[in-house]
Amino acid sequence: MRVVDLIIKKKNGETLSRDELHFLISGYVNETIPDYQISSLLMAICFQGLSEHEQSDLTLEMLESGERIDLSAVNGICVDKHSTGGVGDKTTLVVAPLVAACGMKMAKMSGRGLGHTGGTLDKLEAIPKFRIALSGEEFFRQVDEISLAVAGQTANIAPADKKLYALRDVTGTVEAVGLIAASIMSKKLASGASHILLDVKVGDGAFMKDLASAQELAEAMVAIGNRQGKKTVALLTDMDQPLGSAVGNSLEVIEAIETLKGRGPKDLETLCLEIATKLLLMTGFEKTREEAFERATTALKDGAALEKLKQMIFYQNGDVRVLEDYSLLPTAKRVIEVKNKSAGYVRKVHALEIGNAAMLLGAGRATKDDLIDLAVGIKVHAKVGDYLEAGDLLATVHANDKHIEEAIQKVEAAFEMVSEKVQPNKLILDIIE
Amino acid sequence: MRVVDLIIKKKNGETLSRDELHFLISGYVNETIPDYQISSLLMAICFQGLSEHEQSDLTLEMLESGERIDLSAVNGICVDKHSTGGVGDKTTLVVAPLVAACGMKMAKMSGRGLGHTGGTLDKLEAIPKFRIALSGEEFFRQVDEISLAVAGQTANIAPADKKLYALRDVTGTVEAVGLIAASIMSKKLASGASHILLDVKVGDGAFMKDLASAQELAEAMVAIGNRQGKKTVALLTDMDQPLGSAVGNSLEVIEAIETLKGRGPKDLETLCLEIATKLLLMTGFEKTREEAFERATTALKDGAALEKLKQMIFYQNGDVRVLEDYSLLPTAKRVIEVKNKSAGYVRKVHALEIGNAAMLLGAGRATKDDLIDLAVGIKVHAKVGDYLEAGDLLATVHANDKHIEEAIQKVEAAFEMVSEKVQPNKLILDIIE
């Protein structure tokens, strides 16, 4: 087998076999195949795509390049969720305890990642003393005892994916549905959960800008999961405006806690209940949608889910007093109100602009060595469809010292007001299962 | 400027500016841009192509990465010819002396190259003591005094092309018209000639398998040349069967000499006269096609062109006795006749199969470090359209010790006989100017 022949095969639109993908991926990980051949192959894949078989085979090759989490020692059904990422997406902070309160187990390995805010791990680190670095043993014991843990990777998961992703990032080959699907699913399959719920974000603030490409990605991922015997469902959800109100690490932790207290933004609450409902049905914990929704709603409203978050913070050494005293979280020096200029309906809240404003304030990372300011961020007070008078609050900017004026300008620019009535955005756009 | 943004720009089908191409090519040559980004860009170019402007700009960037030959010290009009390569293509060995005998000058830097036989330099080295490594000074003086020289590169021509070609070769990105055109033309423009005749081979034994893609390449190269003020014309010529009869280094030298004696194969003679005629018209040496053709034919028939070859061999220290005594050239130990099995017309002489047979015997190089056996090769005695009885000679295989049986099988397989009459192949398929 010669690498160049396989590159040309893919360039010509042919299908690579499992053996050929094994040769390529194992050779790349072992450094017998150089970056420059793989990047050329990746670009050919961007144009020619990957068949369903190839996507599945590539996923397995990346999965098998590393370790798998063995959750067999954990009693109960382990579920996992994954979001493709968006602005203000703090869903995991609500869903993990909610799912645990509903009787399922969530052993979630999360990441930091690049983006407008930190990843779930960064957000959790806003909680004083919270430990994200658990040993494998601690992680499994915690899941077994309190049904949930959210921690950094305890194992060497899919190293091929890490190496490939780093290469894709600098060679213009990130955007290819098959590669994205294989990358996500190799890590999800390694996580050991038997049921996987994917939240594929769609819109201006998401990686997938339109419904059709999001559907294509969701279908690819669901096919890969199901082919490996993991029940996999994807929700396609709106990211044309930020999810909930808070964008920024501390601010999002507060909003997640508020949601677990039944006082969260409507869209965030709805999405979290929908995810929990779906997981209850997928796992067979409930037979009908009504019963599943009822069970999830009850766990949210009666404080059981909040209690689960408290247990998790306690087990992971965090200061549980934050649940009642948000001043224990990092707090920005300045809070600047951004007001509406002329009365009308909100037609758009450009998620990407809000995200970029948060990034400017220091809430996110552009490169993996950047430091995050956990305190800063933006709270969005108006949603698409709302009617606002002139002078009403659009947003508050929580800033320390960095790029305050530019961030405010971006926030102002993010809101599009019109005089005609506007329909609110639909939150759940599609379900692929 | 970020490399990844330029890769994505090309991936999206946009056009790169001269500045952007300069940034990419100079960065690649200076090793500030790594192979893996360039290979990804090259694959994107394979899918999205290059505009006429981009092709021209890329050519100039590659040209300017190295030295140009300055022929201003040479009196007279310097012309150049280039063939995209085919099986049995010894045209330069005939055309260079023919053109010189017609009053033009040809200062040709040639290569060894990979392929079924060696390059022009290898063929010339079949002549005992022939020197291909001339100093710049020797090269220019020779051209000035006897109007022709064929030698190895005396200068660092288009190093960017060398680096890019080596990368393309291992990343499946050789076949892209814009890249091929820029690669060839960067070297032709560096050669210093004012008039360039391109011989673009078309067919089974050529890089371009069909007329449409050959036309596309020819048009691209002619546009690049003319845009730089060099009169450039391309002939598209048949490579569905070997050119002439001889395939192999010594054998091709003999055939070139025979052609200069007026006893060469019809197709080779016709092509060489056509090239010389075209160059006489391009340079304005003659006004009409009839006069130009007459001048070229005379130079061939009256021995003036043969005399030029003799001068060149003499100037380059070769043994001029080879012109009369072919036994001074490397000679194979065995000559095996391959005979026709059943009477009929020749429908095909698969050039690629003949080339592969020559390669098996040792006539060519697969990698640049391979040694060539100058003595071996194949003589093809039947052309498409010929009628042959059973037992008539198809070819003779000139072999030493290597792969004789396999080569004979390939030669036999190369001939396709049918019972219906067959038209001979058309030699000149198109002219782009």
Short mmCIF file of C-alpha atoms in Angstrom, two decimals, chain B residues 3-418:
data_model
loop_
_atom_site.label_atom_id
_atom_site.label_comp_id
_atom_site.label_asym_id
_atom_site.label_seq_id
_atom_site.Cartn_x
_atom_site.Cartn_y
_atom_site.Cartn_z
CA VAL B 3 -1.58 30.61 5.38
CA VAL B 4 -4.71 28.82 6.59
CA ASP B 5 -6.90 31.70 5.40
CA LEU B 6 -5.36 31.51 1.93
CA ILE B 7 -5.90 27.74 1.84
CA ILE B 8 -9.56 28.23 2.76
CA LYS B 9 -9.87 31.00 0.15
CA LYS B 10 -8.71 28.62 -2.57
CA LYS B 11 -10.80 25.78 -1.11
CA ASN B 12 -13.83 28.07 -1.51
CA GLY B 13 -12.97 28.66 -5.15
CA GLU B 14 -11.74 32.22 -4.77
CA THR B 15 -8.74 33.70 -6.58
CA LEU B 16 -5.37 34.30 -4.92
CA SER B 17 -3.66 37.59 -5.66
CA ARG B 18 -0.06 37.99 -6.76
CA ASP B 19 0.84 39.16 -3.24
CA GLU B 20 -0.79 36.14 -1.72
CA LEU B 21 0.99 33.77 -4.11
CA HIS B 22 4.25 35.55 -3.38
CA PHE B 23 3.69 35.10 0.34
CA LEU B 24 3.00 31.38 -0.16
CA ILE B 25 5.79 30.54 -2.61
CA SER B 26 8.52 32.61 -1.00
CA GLY B 27 7.48 31.31 2.43
CA TYR B 28 7.63 27.76 1.15
CA VAL B 29 11.07 28.20 -0.40
CA ASN B 30 12.34 29.96 2.75
CA GLU B 31 10.88 27.16 4.86
CA THR B 32 8.72 29.46 6.95
CA ILE B 33 5.65 27.68 5.55
CA PRO B 34 5.61 23.93 6.16
CA ASP B 35 4.97 21.18 3.61
CA TYR B 36 1.67 20.20 5.23
CA GLN B 37 0.06 23.56 4.53
CA ILE B 38 1.30 23.69 0.95
CA SER B 39 0.14 20.13 0.19
CA SER B 40 -3.32 20.98 1.47
CA LEU B 41 -3.33 24.10 -0.75
CA LEU B 42 -2.15 22.05 -3.74
CA MET B 43 -5.00 19.58 -3.28
CA ALA B 44 -7.48 22.47 -3.09
CA ILE B 45 -5.98 23.76 -6.37
CA CYS B 46 -6.52 20.30 -7.92
CA PHE B 47 -10.24 20.72 -7.24
CA GLN B 48 -10.73 24.46 -7.74
CA GLY B 49 -8.16 25.12 -10.43
CA LEU B 50 -6.22 28.32 -11.03
CA SER B 51 -7.44 31.28 -13.04
CA GLU B 52 -5.38 32.50 -16.00
CA HIS B 53 -4.09 35.30 -13.78
CA GLU B 54 -3.18 32.94 -10.98
CA GLN B 55 -1.36 30.63 -13.38
CA SER B 56 0.65 33.52 -14.71
CA ASP B 57 1.39 34.87 -11.22
CA LEU B 58 2.36 31.43 -9.90
CA THR B 59 4.68 30.94 -12.88
CA LEU B 60 6.39 34.25 -12.21
CA GLU B 61 6.76 33.51 -8.50
CA MET B 62 8.42 30.19 -9.30
CA LEU B 63 10.56 31.81 -11.99
CA GLU B 64 11.66 34.53 -9.59
CA SER B 65 12.56 32.02 -6.90
CA GLY B 66 15.70 31.28 -8.93
CA GLU B 67 18.04 32.50 -11.64
CA ARG B 68 17.25 33.30 -15.28
CA ILE B 69 19.56 32.49 -18.14
CA ASP B 70 20.69 35.71 -19.77
CA LEU B 71 21.12 35.06 -23.49
CA SER B 72 21.67 38.70 -24.38
CA ALA B 73 25.34 37.96 -25.09
CA VAL B 74 24.32 35.46 -27.77
CA ASN B 75 23.90 36.95 -31.26
CA GLY B 76 20.75 35.87 -33.03
CA ILE B 77 17.31 34.65 -32.10
CA CYS B 78 17.23 31.97 -29.44
CA VAL B 79 14.36 29.53 -29.57
CA ASP B 80 13.39 26.74 -27.19
CA LYS B 81 11.27 23.66 -27.51
CA HIS B 82 9.71 21.51 -24.82
CA SER B 83 7.91 18.20 -24.99
CA THR B 84 5.57 17.07 -22.21
CA GLY B 85 7.07 13.63 -22.76
CA GLY B 86 6.11 10.41 -24.39
CA VAL B 87 7.37 7.00 -25.42
CA GLY B 88 10.09 7.12 -28.07
CA ASP B 89 10.29 10.90 -28.03
CA LYS B 90 13.79 11.76 -29.25
CA THR B 91 12.61 14.93 -31.04
CA THR B 92 15.12 17.27 -29.36
CA LEU B 93 18.04 15.27 -30.75
CA VAL B 94 16.78 16.01 -34.26
CA VAL B 95 15.16 19.42 -33.80
CA ALA B 96 18.07 21.17 -32.05
CA PRO B 97 20.53 20.62 -34.95
CA LEU B 98 17.78 21.15 -37.52
CA VAL B 99 16.80 24.49 -36.04
CA ALA B 100 20.46 25.54 -35.83
CA ALA B 101 20.92 24.58 -39.47
CA CYS B 102 17.96 26.82 -40.30
CA GLY B 103 19.66 29.87 -38.79
CA MET B 104 18.09 29.99 -35.36
CA LYS B 105 19.87 29.34 -32.08
CA MET B 106 18.91 26.76 -29.51
CA ALA B 107 20.44 27.00 -26.03
CA LYS B 108 18.72 24.07 -24.45
CA MET B 109 18.97 23.03 -20.88
CA SER B 110 17.61 19.59 -20.55
CA GLY B 111 16.92 17.08 -17.83
CA ARG B 112 17.23 13.44 -16.95
CA GLY B 113 13.80 12.90 -15.51
CA LEU B 114 11.90 9.81 -14.57
CA GLY B 115 10.17 7.67 -17.12
CA HIS B 116 10.28 4.78 -19.53
CA THR B 117 13.60 5.89 -20.97
CA GLY B 118 16.05 8.47 -19.72
CA GLY B 119 15.75 12.15 -20.55
CA THR B 120 17.58 13.90 -23.39
CA LEU B 121 20.73 14.15 -21.27
CA ASP B 122 20.81 10.39 -20.68
CA LYS B 123 20.36 9.75 -24.37
CA LEU B 124 23.26 12.07 -25.21
CA GLU B 125 25.40 10.26 -22.67
CA ALA B 126 25.09 7.14 -24.82
CA ILE B 127 27.59 8.94 -27.09
CA PRO B 128 31.06 8.10 -25.75
CA LYS B 129 32.70 10.95 -23.79
CA PHE B 130 29.82 13.40 -24.48
CA ARG B 131 29.90 16.15 -21.84
CA ILE B 132 26.56 17.37 -20.59
CA ALA B 133 27.95 19.43 -17.69
CA LEU B 134 28.99 22.69 -19.32
CA SER B 135 29.89 25.85 -17.43
CA GLY B 136 27.73 28.88 -18.17
CA GLU B 137 30.58 30.39 -20.14
CA GLU B 138 31.15 27.25 -22.25
CA PHE B 139 27.42 26.97 -22.87
CA PHE B 140 27.00 30.55 -24.12
CA ARG B 141 30.17 30.46 -26.23
CA GLN B 142 29.09 27.24 -27.92
CA VAL B 143 25.64 28.62 -28.72
CA ASP B 144 27.20 31.77 -30.07
CA GLU B 145 29.69 29.87 -32.26
CA ILE B 146 27.71 26.89 -33.56
CA SER B 147 24.12 27.97 -32.72
CA LEU B 148 23.27 25.07 -30.43
CA ALA B 149 24.01 23.38 -27.14
CA VAL B 150 22.10 20.78 -25.17
CA ALA B 151 23.37 20.55 -21.63
CA GLY B 152 22.43 20.14 -18.00
CA GLN B 153 21.32 23.16 -16.00
CA THR B 154 24.10 25.69 -15.56
CA ALA B 155 22.05 27.76 -13.13
CA ASN B 156 19.66 27.41 -10.21
CA ILE B 157 16.44 27.49 -12.24
CA ALA B 158 13.08 27.77 -10.42
CA PRO B 159 13.99 26.09 -7.12
CA ALA B 160 10.39 26.66 -6.00
CA ASP B 161 9.25 24.40 -8.80
CA LYS B 162 11.67 21.66 -7.75
CA LYS B 163 10.43 21.80 -4.17
CA LEU B 164 6.78 21.94 -5.19
CA TYR B 165 7.16 19.15 -7.70
CA ALA B 166 8.75 16.84 -5.15
CA LEU B 167 5.83 17.53 -2.81
CA ARG B 168 3.20 17.09 -5.53
CA ASP B 169 4.73 13.76 -6.45
CA VAL B 170 4.04 12.26 -3.00
CA THR B 171 0.75 13.98 -2.22
CA GLY B 172 -1.36 13.03 -5.23
CA THR B 173 -1.36 16.59 -6.58
CA VAL B 174 0.57 16.19 -9.82
CA GLU B 175 -2.47 16.25 -12.07
CA ALA B 176 -3.73 19.81 -12.11
CA VAL B 177 -3.50 21.75 -15.35
CA GLY B 178 -2.60 25.07 -13.72
CA LEU B 179 0.19 23.53 -11.67
CA ILE B 180 1.62 21.62 -14.64
CA ALA B 181 1.49 24.72 -16.83
CA ALA B 182 3.17 26.91 -14.22
CA SER B 183 5.83 24.28 -13.56
CA ILE B 184 6.80 23.93 -17.23
CA MET B 185 6.55 27.61 -18.07
CA SER B 186 8.56 28.81 -15.06
CA LYS B 187 11.49 26.81 -16.44
CA LYS B 188 10.89 27.83 -20.06
CA LEU B 189 10.73 31.52 -19.16
CA ALA B 190 13.94 31.13 -17.17
CA SER B 191 15.70 29.62 -20.19
CA GLY B 192 15.98 33.01 -21.84
CA ALA B 193 14.61 32.06 -25.26
CA SER B 194 12.39 34.60 -27.00
CA HIS B 195 10.30 32.00 -28.88
CA ILE B 196 8.97 28.81 -27.31
CA LEU B 197 7.52 25.81 -29.13
CA LEU B 198 5.64 23.38 -26.90
CA ASP B 199 4.97 19.82 -28.02
CA VAL B 200 2.05 18.61 -25.92
CA LYS B 201 1.72 14.85 -26.25
CA VAL B 202 -1.76 13.33 -26.22
CA GLY B 203 -2.76 9.73 -25.67
CA ASP B 204 -2.16 6.50 -23.87
CA GLY B 205 1.61 7.00 -23.61
CA ALA B 206 1.43 10.65 -22.55
CA PHE B 207 0.63 12.48 -19.36
CA MET B 208 -2.47 13.96 -21.02
CA LYS B 209 -4.66 11.06 -22.09
CA ASP B 210 -7.25 12.95 -24.09
CA LEU B 211 -7.32 15.85 -26.51
CA ALA B 212 -9.51 18.07 -24.33
CA SER B 213 -7.18 18.03 -21.33
CA ALA B 214 -4.15 18.46 -23.60
CA GLN B 215 -5.81 21.47 -25.21
CA GLU B 216 -6.51 22.92 -21.78
CA LEU B 217 -2.86 22.51 -20.76
CA ALA B 218 -1.60 23.89 -24.08
CA GLU B 219 -3.86 26.93 -23.88
CA ALA B 220 -2.73 27.59 -20.31
CA MET B 221 0.95 27.44 -21.24
CA VAL B 222 0.57 29.53 -24.41
CA ALA B 223 -1.29 32.18 -22.41
CA ILE B 224 1.42 32.30 -19.75
CA GLY B 225 4.20 32.59 -22.34
CA ASN B 226 2.51 35.24 -24.45
CA ARG B 227 1.58 37.26 -21.36
CA GLN B 228 5.33 37.50 -20.62
CA GLY B 229 6.08 38.69 -24.14
CA LYS B 230 7.52 35.36 -25.31
CA LYS B 231 5.94 34.15 -28.53
CA THR B 232 4.64 30.72 -27.56
CA VAL B 233 2.99 28.09 -29.73
CA ALA B 234 1.86 24.57 -28.81
CA LEU B 235 1.53 21.58 -31.12
CA LEU B 236 -0.69 18.78 -29.86
CA THR B 237 0.74 15.53 -31.18
CA ASP B 238 -0.19 11.88 -31.08
CA MET B 239 1.15 9.63 -28.32
CA ASP B 240 -1.32 6.78 -28.75
CA GLN B 241 1.59 4.84 -30.27
CA PRO B 242 5.34 5.35 -29.74
CA LEU B 243 6.92 8.13 -31.79
CA GLY B 244 9.14 6.69 -34.48
CA SER B 245 10.42 3.19 -33.95
CA ALA B 246 13.10 3.25 -31.24
CA VAL B 247 12.39 3.27 -27.50
CA GLY B 248 15.57 3.18 -25.42
CA ASN B 249 18.54 5.49 -25.09
CA SER B 250 21.18 4.23 -27.57
CA LEU B 251 18.47 3.10 -29.98
CA GLU B 252 16.94 6.56 -29.96
CA VAL B 253 20.28 8.25 -30.64
CA ILE B 254 20.72 5.99 -33.67
CA GLU B 255 17.19 6.81 -34.86
CA ALA B 256 17.81 10.54 -34.46
CA ILE B 257 21.01 10.28 -36.52
CA GLU B 258 19.19 8.25 -39.17
CA THR B 259 16.49 10.91 -39.29
CA LEU B 260 19.14 13.59 -39.83
CA LYS B 261 20.42 11.42 -42.68
CA GLY B 262 16.95 11.48 -44.21
CA ARG B 263 16.29 7.83 -43.40
CA GLY B 264 14.24 8.24 -40.22
CA PRO B 265 10.72 7.05 -39.51
CA LYS B 266 8.12 9.10 -41.32
CA ASP B 267 6.24 10.29 -38.20
CA LEU B 268 9.39 11.47 -36.42
CA GLU B 269 10.64 13.28 -39.53
CA THR B 270 7.27 14.91 -40.08
CA LEU B 271 7.08 16.12 -36.48
CA CYS B 272 10.62 17.51 -36.50
CA LEU B 273 10.00 19.35 -39.79
CA GLU B 274 6.72 20.71 -38.44
CA ILE B 275 8.43 22.05 -35.32
CA ALA B 276 11.23 23.67 -37.33
CA THR B 277 8.70 25.12 -39.80
CA LYS B 278 6.65 26.59 -36.97
CA LEU B 279 9.74 28.13 -35.35
CA LEU B 280 10.86 29.64 -38.67
CA LEU B 281 7.45 31.30 -38.95
CA MET B 282 7.25 32.37 -35.30
CA THR B 283 10.66 34.05 -35.46
CA GLY B 284 9.92 35.70 -38.81
CA PHE B 285 12.81 33.88 -40.54
CA GLU B 286 10.31 32.96 -43.20
CA LYS B 287 7.05 34.59 -44.16
CA THR B 288 5.03 31.69 -45.57
CA ARG B 289 4.52 28.15 -44.45
CA GLU B 290 5.73 26.88 -47.83
CA GLU B 291 9.02 28.74 -47.62
CA ALA B 292 9.55 27.70 -44.01
CA PHE B 293 8.82 24.06 -44.73
CA GLU B 294 11.14 24.18 -47.76
CA ARG B 295 13.99 25.64 -45.70
CA ALA B 296 13.57 23.03 -42.96
CA THR B 297 13.35 20.17 -45.42
CA THR B 298 16.44 21.31 -47.26
CA ALA B 299 18.44 21.59 -44.03
CA LEU B 300 17.46 18.01 -43.25
CA LYS B 301 18.03 16.58 -46.71
CA ASP B 302 21.31 18.31 -47.58
CA GLY B 303 23.11 17.19 -44.45
CA ALA B 304 23.33 20.68 -42.86
CA ALA B 305 21.38 19.53 -39.79
CA LEU B 306 23.52 16.38 -39.43
CA GLU B 307 26.59 18.60 -39.63
CA LYS B 308 25.19 20.71 -36.76
CA LEU B 309 24.79 17.60 -34.62
CA LYS B 310 28.37 16.65 -35.47
CA GLN B 311 29.55 20.13 -34.38
CA MET B 312 27.64 19.85 -31.15
CA ILE B 313 29.08 16.42 -30.36
CA PHE B 314 32.54 17.74 -31.17
CA TYR B 315 32.15 20.87 -29.02
CA GLN B 316 30.84 18.78 -26.16
CA ASN B 317 33.78 16.41 -26.35
CA GLY B 318 31.81 13.46 -27.74
CA ASP B 319 33.11 10.90 -30.20
CA VAL B 320 31.87 12.11 -33.60
CA ARG B 321 32.60 8.72 -35.17
CA VAL B 322 29.30 7.48 -33.75
CA LEU B 323 27.58 9.25 -36.63
CA GLU B 324 29.00 6.61 -38.96
CA ASP B 325 29.64 3.73 -36.58
CA TYR B 326 26.69 2.90 -34.30
CA SER B 327 28.66 0.04 -32.72
CA LEU B 328 30.46 2.71 -30.69
CA LEU B 329 27.20 3.23 -28.78
CA PRO B 330 26.23 0.89 -25.92
CA THR B 331 24.78 -2.25 -27.49
CA ALA B 332 22.54 -4.87 -25.90
CA LYS B 333 23.66 -8.52 -25.67
CA ARG B 334 20.50 -9.98 -27.08
CA VAL B 335 18.11 -8.95 -29.83
CA ILE B 336 14.84 -10.89 -29.74
CA GLU B 337 12.32 -10.67 -32.54
CA VAL B 338 8.63 -10.47 -31.68
CA LYS B 339 6.47 -11.70 -34.54
CA ASN B 340 2.89 -11.23 -35.55
CA LYS B 341 0.64 -14.24 -34.93
CA SER B 342 -2.27 -13.81 -37.32
CA ALA B 343 -2.62 -11.61 -40.39
CA GLY B 344 -4.49 -8.33 -40.12
CA TYR B 345 -4.29 -4.60 -39.58
CA VAL B 346 -2.60 -2.95 -36.59
CA ARG B 347 -5.31 -1.15 -34.64
CA LYS B 348 -3.22 -0.09 -31.64
CA VAL B 349 0.37 -0.07 -30.48
CA HIS B 350 -0.15 0.72 -26.81
CA ALA B 351 2.57 3.26 -26.12
CA LEU B 352 2.35 2.81 -22.36
CA GLU B 353 2.88 -0.95 -22.61
CA ILE B 354 5.91 -0.47 -24.86
CA GLY B 355 7.22 2.13 -22.42
CA ASN B 356 6.71 -0.22 -19.48
CA ALA B 357 8.50 -2.98 -21.34
CA ALA B 358 11.49 -0.67 -21.94
CA MET B 359 11.40 0.27 -18.26
CA LEU B 360 11.49 -3.41 -17.28
CA LEU B 361 14.57 -3.94 -19.45
CA GLY B 362 16.28 -1.11 -17.55
CA ALA B 363 15.96 1.76 -20.05
CA GLY B 364 14.33 4.16 -17.59
CA ARG B 365 14.30 5.33 -13.99
CA ALA B 366 11.55 4.86 -11.41
CA THR B 367 13.35 6.96 -8.79
CA LYS B 368 16.03 9.55 -9.34
CA ASP B 369 18.78 7.32 -7.97
CA ASP B 370 18.11 4.40 -10.34
CA LEU B 371 20.83 3.51 -12.83
CA ILE B 372 19.87 3.40 -16.50
CA ASP B 373 21.00 0.74 -18.97
CA LEU B 374 21.63 2.85 -22.07
CA ALA B 375 21.88 -0.16 -24.39
CA VAL B 376 18.48 -1.76 -23.91
CA GLY B 377 15.14 -0.93 -25.46
CA ILE B 378 12.59 -1.86 -28.07
CA LYS B 379 12.26 -1.18 -31.75
CA VAL B 380 8.69 -1.07 -32.98
CA HIS B 381 8.38 -2.14 -36.59
CA ALA B 382 4.65 -1.75 -37.18
CA LYS B 383 2.50 1.36 -36.91
CA VAL B 384 -1.23 1.75 -36.58
CA GLY B 385 -2.88 1.10 -39.96
CA ASP B 386 -0.15 -1.25 -41.28
CA TYR B 387 -1.20 -4.59 -42.75
CA LEU B 388 0.88 -7.53 -41.53
CA GLU B 389 0.97 -11.20 -42.44
CA ALA B 390 1.38 -13.84 -39.76
CA GLY B 391 5.11 -14.14 -39.01
CA ASP B 392 5.91 -10.52 -39.91
CA LEU B 393 8.05 -8.60 -37.46
CA LEU B 394 6.19 -6.55 -34.82
CA ALA B 395 9.14 -5.45 -32.74
CA THR B 396 12.68 -6.30 -31.66
CA VAL B 397 13.57 -6.38 -28.00
CA HIS B 398 17.13 -5.27 -27.22
CA ALA B 399 17.92 -6.75 -23.84
CA ASN B 400 20.75 -7.43 -21.48
CA ASP B 401 19.88 -9.65 -18.50
CA LYS B 402 16.89 -8.01 -16.91
CA HIS B 403 13.21 -9.09 -17.07
CA ILE B 404 13.45 -10.29 -20.67
CA GLU B 405 10.43 -12.61 -20.65
CA GLU B 406 8.15 -10.08 -18.95
CA ALA B 407 9.23 -7.38 -21.39
CA ILE B 408 8.51 -9.61 -24.38
CA GLN B 409 5.05 -10.37 -23.01
CA LYS B 410 4.34 -6.68 -22.62
CA VAL B 411 5.52 -5.95 -26.15
CA GLU B 412 3.27 -8.71 -27.52
CA ALA B 413 0.34 -7.37 -25.51
CA ALA B 414 0.93 -3.86 -26.85
CA PHE B 415 -0.15 -4.78 -30.39
CA GLU B 416 -3.84 -5.02 -31.19
CA MET B 417 -4.60 -6.64 -34.56
CA VAL B 418 -7.97 -6.58 -36.33
#
